[in-house]
Short mmCIF file of C-alpha atoms and ligand atoms in Angstrom, two decimals:
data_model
loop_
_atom_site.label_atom_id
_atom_site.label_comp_id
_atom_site.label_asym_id
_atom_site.label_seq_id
_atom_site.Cartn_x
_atom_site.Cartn_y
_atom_site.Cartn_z
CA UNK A 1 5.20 5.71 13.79
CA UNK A 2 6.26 4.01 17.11
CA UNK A 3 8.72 1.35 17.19
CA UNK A 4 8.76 -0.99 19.94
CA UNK A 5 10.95 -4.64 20.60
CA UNK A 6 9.42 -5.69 23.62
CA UNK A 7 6.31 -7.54 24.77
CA UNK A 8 5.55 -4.67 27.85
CA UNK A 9 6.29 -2.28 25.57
CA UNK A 10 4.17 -3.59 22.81
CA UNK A 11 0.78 -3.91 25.32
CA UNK A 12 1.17 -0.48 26.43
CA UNK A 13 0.99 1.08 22.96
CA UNK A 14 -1.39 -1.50 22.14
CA UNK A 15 -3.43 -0.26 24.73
CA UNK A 16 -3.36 3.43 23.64
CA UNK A 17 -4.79 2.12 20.20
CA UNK A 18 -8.36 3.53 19.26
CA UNK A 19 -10.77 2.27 16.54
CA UNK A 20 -10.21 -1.23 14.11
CA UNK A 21 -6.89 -2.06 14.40
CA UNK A 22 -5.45 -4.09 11.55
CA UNK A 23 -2.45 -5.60 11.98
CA UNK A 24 0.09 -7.30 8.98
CA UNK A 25 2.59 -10.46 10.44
CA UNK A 26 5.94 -9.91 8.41
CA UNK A 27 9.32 -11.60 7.93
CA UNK A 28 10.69 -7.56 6.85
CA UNK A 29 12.91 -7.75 4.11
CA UNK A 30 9.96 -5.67 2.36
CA UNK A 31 8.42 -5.70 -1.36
CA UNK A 32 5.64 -4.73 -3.08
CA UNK A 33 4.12 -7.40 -2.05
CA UNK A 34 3.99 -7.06 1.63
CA UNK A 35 3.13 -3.48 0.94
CA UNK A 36 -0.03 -4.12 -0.72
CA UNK A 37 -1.31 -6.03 2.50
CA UNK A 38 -0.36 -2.80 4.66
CA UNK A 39 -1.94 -0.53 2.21
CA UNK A 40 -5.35 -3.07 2.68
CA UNK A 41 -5.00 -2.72 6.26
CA UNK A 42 -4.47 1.53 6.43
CA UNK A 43 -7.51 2.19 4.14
CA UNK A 44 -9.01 -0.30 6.01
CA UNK A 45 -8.81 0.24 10.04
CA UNK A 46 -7.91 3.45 11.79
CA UNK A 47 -4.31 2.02 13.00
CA UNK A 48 -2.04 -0.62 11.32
CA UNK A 49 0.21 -2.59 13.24
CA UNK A 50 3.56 -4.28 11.61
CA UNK A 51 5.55 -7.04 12.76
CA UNK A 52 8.77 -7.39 11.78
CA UNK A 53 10.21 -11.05 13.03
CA UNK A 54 12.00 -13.67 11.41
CA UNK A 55 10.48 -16.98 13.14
CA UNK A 56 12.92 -19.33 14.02
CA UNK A 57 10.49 -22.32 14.86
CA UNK A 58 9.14 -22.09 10.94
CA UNK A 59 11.91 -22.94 9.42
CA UNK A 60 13.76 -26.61 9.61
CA UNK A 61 17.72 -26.91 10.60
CA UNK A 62 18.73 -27.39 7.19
CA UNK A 63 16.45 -24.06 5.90
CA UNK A 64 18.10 -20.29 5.45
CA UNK A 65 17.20 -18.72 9.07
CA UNK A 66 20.99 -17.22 9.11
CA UNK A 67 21.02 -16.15 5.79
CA UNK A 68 17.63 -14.60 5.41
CA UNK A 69 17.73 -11.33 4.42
CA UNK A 70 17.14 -8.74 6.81
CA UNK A 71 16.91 -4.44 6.09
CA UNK A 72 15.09 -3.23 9.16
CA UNK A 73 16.31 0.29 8.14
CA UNK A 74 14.62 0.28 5.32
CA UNK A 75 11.83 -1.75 6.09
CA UNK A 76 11.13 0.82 8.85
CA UNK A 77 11.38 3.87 5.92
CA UNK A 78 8.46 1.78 3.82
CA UNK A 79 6.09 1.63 6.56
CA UNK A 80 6.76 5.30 7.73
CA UNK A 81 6.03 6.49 4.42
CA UNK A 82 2.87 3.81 4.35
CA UNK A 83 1.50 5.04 7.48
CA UNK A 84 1.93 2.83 9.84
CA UNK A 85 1.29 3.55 13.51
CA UNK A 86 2.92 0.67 15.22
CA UNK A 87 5.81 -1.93 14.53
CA UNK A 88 6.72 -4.44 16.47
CA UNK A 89 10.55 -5.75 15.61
CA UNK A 90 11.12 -8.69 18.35
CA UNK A 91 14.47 -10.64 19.19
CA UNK A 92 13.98 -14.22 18.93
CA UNK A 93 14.72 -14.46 22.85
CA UNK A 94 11.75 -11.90 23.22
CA UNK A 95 9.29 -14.63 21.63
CA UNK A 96 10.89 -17.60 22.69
CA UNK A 97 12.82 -17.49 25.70
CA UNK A 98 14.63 -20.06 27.58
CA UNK A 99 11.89 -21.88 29.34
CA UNK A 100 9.77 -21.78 26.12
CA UNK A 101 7.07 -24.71 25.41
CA UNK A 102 4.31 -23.89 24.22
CA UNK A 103 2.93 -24.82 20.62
CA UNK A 104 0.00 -24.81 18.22
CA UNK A 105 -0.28 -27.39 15.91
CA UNK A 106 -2.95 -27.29 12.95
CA UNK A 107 -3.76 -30.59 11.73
CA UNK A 108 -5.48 -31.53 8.38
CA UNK A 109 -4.79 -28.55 6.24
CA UNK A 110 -0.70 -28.69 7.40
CA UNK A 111 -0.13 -32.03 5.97
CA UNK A 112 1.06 -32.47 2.39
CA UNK A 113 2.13 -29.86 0.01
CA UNK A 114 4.41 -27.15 1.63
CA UNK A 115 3.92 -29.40 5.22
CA UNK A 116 5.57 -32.55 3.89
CA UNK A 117 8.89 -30.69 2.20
CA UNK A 118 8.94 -28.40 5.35
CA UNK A 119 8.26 -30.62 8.42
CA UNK A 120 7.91 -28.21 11.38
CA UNK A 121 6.69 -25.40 9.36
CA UNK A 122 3.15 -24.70 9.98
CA UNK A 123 3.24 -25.91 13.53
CA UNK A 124 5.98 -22.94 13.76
CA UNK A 125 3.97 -20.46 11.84
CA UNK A 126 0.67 -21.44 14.03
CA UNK A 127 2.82 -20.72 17.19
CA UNK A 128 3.78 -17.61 16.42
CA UNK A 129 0.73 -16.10 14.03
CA UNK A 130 -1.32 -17.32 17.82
CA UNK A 131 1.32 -15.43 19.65
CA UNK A 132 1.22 -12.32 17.99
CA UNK A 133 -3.07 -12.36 17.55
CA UNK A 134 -2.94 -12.81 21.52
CA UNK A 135 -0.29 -9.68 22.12
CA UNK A 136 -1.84 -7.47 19.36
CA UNK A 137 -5.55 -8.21 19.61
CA UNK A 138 -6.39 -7.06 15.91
CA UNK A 139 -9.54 -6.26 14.08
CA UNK A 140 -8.31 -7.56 11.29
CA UNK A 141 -5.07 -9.26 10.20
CA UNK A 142 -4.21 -9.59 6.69
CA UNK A 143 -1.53 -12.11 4.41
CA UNK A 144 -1.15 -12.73 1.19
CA UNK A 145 -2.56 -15.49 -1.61
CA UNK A 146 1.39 -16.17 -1.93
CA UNK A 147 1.78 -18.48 0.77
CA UNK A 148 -2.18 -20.28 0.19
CA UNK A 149 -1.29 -23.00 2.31
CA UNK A 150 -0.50 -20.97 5.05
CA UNK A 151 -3.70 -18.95 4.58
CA UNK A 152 -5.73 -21.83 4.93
CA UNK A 153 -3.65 -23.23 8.43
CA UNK A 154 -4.40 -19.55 9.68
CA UNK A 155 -8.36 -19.92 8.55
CA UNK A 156 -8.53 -23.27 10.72
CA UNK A 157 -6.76 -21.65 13.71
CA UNK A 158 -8.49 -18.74 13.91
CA UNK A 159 -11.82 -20.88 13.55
CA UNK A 160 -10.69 -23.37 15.86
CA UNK A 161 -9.22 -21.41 18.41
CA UNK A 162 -12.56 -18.89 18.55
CA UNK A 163 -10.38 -15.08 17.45
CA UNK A 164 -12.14 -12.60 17.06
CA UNK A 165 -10.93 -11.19 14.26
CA UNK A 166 -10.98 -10.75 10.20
CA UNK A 167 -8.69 -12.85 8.18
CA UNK A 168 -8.16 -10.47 4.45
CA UNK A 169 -6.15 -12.70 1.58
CA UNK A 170 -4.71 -10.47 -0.74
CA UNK A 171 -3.80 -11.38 -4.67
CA UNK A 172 -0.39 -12.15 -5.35
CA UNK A 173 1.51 -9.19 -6.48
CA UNK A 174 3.91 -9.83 -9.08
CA UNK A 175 7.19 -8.46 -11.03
CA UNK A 176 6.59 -6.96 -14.70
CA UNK A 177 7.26 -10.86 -15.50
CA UNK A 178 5.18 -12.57 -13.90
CA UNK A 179 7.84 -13.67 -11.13
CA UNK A 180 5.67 -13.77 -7.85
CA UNK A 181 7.44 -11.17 -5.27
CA UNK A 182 9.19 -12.71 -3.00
CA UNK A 183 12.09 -11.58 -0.54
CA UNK A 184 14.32 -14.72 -1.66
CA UNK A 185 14.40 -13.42 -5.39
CA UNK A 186 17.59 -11.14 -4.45
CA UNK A 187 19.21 -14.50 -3.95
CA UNK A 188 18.49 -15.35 -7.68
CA UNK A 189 21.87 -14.43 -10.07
CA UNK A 190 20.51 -13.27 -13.69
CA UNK A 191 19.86 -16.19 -15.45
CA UNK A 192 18.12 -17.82 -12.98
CA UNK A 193 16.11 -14.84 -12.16
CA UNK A 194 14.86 -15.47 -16.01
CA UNK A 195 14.27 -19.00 -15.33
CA UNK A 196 12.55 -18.43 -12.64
CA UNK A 197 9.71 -16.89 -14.61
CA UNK A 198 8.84 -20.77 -15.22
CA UNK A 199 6.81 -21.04 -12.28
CA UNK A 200 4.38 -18.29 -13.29
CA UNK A 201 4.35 -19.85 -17.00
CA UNK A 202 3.24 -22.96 -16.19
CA UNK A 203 0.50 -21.69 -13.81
CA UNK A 204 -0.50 -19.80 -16.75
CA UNK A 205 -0.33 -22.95 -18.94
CA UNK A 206 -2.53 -24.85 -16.82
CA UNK A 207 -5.07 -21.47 -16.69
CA UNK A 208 -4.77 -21.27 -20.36
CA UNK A 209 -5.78 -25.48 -20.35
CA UNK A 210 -8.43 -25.11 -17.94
CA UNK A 211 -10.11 -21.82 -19.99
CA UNK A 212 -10.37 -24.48 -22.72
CA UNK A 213 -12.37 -26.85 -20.62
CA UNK A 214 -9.86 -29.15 -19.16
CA UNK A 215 -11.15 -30.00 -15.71
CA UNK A 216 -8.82 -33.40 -15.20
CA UNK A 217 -6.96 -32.59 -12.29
CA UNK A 218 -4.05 -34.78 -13.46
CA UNK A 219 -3.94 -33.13 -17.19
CA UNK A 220 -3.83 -29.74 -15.32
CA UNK A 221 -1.15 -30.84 -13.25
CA UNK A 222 1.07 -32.16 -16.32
CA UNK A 223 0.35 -28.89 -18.14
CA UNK A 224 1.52 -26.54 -15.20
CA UNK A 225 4.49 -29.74 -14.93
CA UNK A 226 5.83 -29.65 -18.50
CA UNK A 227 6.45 -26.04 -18.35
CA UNK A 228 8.30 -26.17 -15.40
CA UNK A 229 10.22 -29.28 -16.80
CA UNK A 230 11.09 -27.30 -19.58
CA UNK A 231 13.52 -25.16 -17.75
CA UNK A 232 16.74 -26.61 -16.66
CA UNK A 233 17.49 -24.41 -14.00
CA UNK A 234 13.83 -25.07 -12.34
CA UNK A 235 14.33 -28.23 -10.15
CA UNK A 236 10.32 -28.96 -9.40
CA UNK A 237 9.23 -29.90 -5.58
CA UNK A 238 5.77 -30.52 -6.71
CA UNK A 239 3.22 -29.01 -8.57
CA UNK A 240 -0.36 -29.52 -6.77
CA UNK A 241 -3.82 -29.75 -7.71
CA UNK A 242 -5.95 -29.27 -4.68
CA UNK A 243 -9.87 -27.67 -3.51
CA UNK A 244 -9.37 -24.55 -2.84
CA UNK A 245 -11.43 -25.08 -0.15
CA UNK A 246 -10.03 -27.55 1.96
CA UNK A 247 -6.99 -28.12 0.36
CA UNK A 248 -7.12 -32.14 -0.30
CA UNK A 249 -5.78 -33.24 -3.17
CA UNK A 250 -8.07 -33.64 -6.55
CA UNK A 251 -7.81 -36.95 -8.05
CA UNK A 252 -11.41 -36.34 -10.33
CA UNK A 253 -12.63 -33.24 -11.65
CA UNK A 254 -14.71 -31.32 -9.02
CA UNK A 255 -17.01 -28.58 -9.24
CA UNK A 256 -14.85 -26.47 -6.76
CA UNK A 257 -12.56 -23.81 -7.56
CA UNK A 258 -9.51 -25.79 -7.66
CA UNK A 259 -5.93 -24.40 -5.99
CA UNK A 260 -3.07 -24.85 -8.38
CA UNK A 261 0.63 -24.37 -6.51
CA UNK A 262 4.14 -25.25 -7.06
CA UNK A 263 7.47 -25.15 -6.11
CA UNK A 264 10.87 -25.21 -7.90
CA UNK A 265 14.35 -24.09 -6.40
CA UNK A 266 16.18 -22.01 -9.08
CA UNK A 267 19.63 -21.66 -7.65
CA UNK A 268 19.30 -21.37 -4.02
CA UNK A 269 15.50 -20.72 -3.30
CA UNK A 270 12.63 -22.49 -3.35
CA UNK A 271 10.23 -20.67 -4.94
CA UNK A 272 6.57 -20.69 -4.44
CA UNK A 273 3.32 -19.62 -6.82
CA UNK A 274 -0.32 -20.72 -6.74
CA UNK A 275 -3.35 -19.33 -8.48
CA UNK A 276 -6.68 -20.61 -8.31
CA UNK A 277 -9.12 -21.77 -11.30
CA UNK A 278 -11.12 -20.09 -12.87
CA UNK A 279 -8.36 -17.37 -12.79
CA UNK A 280 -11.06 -15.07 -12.50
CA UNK A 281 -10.94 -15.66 -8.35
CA UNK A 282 -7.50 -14.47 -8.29
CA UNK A 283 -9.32 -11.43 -6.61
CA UNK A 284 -9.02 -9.91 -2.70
CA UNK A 285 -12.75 -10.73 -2.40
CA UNK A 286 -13.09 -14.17 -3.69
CA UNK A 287 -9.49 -15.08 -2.40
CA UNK A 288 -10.66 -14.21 1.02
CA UNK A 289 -13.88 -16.07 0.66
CA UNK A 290 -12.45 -19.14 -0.83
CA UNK A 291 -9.19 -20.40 -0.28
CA UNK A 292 -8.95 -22.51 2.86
CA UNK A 293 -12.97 -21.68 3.57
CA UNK A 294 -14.44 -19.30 5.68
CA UNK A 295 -13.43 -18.04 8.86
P1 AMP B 301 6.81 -13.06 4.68
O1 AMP B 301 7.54 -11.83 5.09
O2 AMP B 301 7.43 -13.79 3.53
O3 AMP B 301 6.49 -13.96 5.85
O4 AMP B 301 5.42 -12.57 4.13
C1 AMP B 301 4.55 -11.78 4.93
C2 AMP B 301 3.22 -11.70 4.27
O5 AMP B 301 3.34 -11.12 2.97
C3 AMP B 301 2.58 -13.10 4.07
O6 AMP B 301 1.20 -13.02 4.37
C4 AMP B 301 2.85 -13.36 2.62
O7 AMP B 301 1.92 -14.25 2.02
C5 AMP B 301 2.72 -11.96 2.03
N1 AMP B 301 3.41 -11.90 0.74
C6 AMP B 301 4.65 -12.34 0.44
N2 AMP B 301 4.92 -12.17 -0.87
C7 AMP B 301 3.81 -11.62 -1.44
C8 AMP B 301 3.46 -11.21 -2.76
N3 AMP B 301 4.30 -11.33 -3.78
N4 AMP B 301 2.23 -10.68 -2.94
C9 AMP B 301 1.35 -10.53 -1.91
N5 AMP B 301 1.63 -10.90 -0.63
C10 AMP B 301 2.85 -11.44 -0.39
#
């Protein structure tokens, strides 16, 4: 496994690179989670490429860009033992230096939702999922169902912006309770790591509704919502009902697969979890057909 920080660096090895590459975009700090998407990408293409970088320009001044955590060591003994043939580990200054200006900017799909508690957010993430398509030229890239907003602002850029190049959504992998992996869970103390087993509750509350034959997007959304209010330590963000498809906002019942997500911070983080209805799409293959349409 080669390890490179630097863009010449990078181009040169990319260069060397035979066959479908597949490549999987990574903050590090690395879980099961992440680990499913590079175990898509090796049975998938005949070299996997990593990136390892904490993007300053997606989160806002008052987010957790100092105190994310960070383990390249041990990030770096995952993918080893994964397979992985390339990782790319940037300084900030590598992406963004000085004289930096350039930036992407998704419209439709980044309003709302995770785009209206996080302003800045997806224009940062579009910036710097363009930058590293353009120095890694992949087959295939792949990121999970986790963060469904962002897969559906990656589906419109890489439609809009002509890539060649696969976009593979991968199911939300989870702990034994239901808590959606996430690298902020070590931040979580013990009792609000068992309160934070809320968020998937309630999703499964409004599955459980929907399975009966609710299809009102509001009686959904106070299911999912009562659960959620039910915990004290769960402070709710929002809890949307949306198409899966383009994302908008369901105010009637619609013959769509619908796209259930929330957020609640428990302690410090905000935590995130979506599913889709019928649960039954909760699958690689209609996950990567589906949410946010096709590329
Ligand atoms: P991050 O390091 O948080 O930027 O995540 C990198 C990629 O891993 C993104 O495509 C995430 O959606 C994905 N990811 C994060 N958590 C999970 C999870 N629990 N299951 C599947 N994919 C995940």
């Amino acid at each position: 496994m080669r390890v490179v920080d630097t863009i010449a660096e990078l181009r040169q090895a990319r260069a060397q690179l035979q066959g479908l590459v597949g490549l999987v975009p990574t903050m590090g700090a690395l879980h099961a989670g992440h680990m499913s998407l590079v175990n898509a990408a090796r049975e998938d293409c005949d070299t996997v490429v990593v990136t390892i970088f904490v993007n300053p320009t997606q989160f806002a001044p008052n987010e957790d860009l100092d105190a994310y955590p960070r383990d390249l060591p041990a990030d770096l003994a995952k993918l080893e033992a994964a397979g992985v043939d390339l990782v790319f580990t940037p300084t900030p200054e590598t992406m963004y230096p000085s004289n930096y200006q350039t930036f992407v900017e998704v419209e439709k799909v980044s309003q709302g939702k995770e785009g209206a508690h996080r302003p800045g957010h997806f224009r940062g993430v579009a910036t710097i999922v363009t930058k590293l398509f353009n120095l890694t030229q992949p087959d295939a890239a792949y990121f999970g169902q986790k963060d469904a907003q962002q897969v559906a602002v990656i589906k419109a850029l890489v439609r809009d912006l002509n890539f060649p190049l696969d976009i593979v959504i991968l199911p939300i992998v989870r702990e034994a309770d239901g808590l959606a992996m996430s690298s902020r869970n070590v931040y979580l103390n013990p009792n609000e790591r068992r309160a934070a087993t809320a968020l998937n509750r309630s999703l499964q509350a409004a599955a459980a509704a929907y399975d009966a034959g609710e299809r009102h997007p509001e009686r959904l959304r106070q299911t999912a919502l009562a659960v959620l209010n039910a915990e004290p330590l769960a402070h709710v963000d929002y809890v949307s009902v949306a198409d899966a498809v383009t994302l908008e906002e369901l105010t009637a019942p619609s013959e769509n697969p619908i796209l259930l997500s929330l957020t609640a911070r428990v302690g410090l983080p905000r935590l995130l979890d979506n599913c889709l209805l019928p649960y039954s799409l909760n699958t690689r293959e209609a996950l990567t057909r589906i949410l946010g349409g096709e590329v």
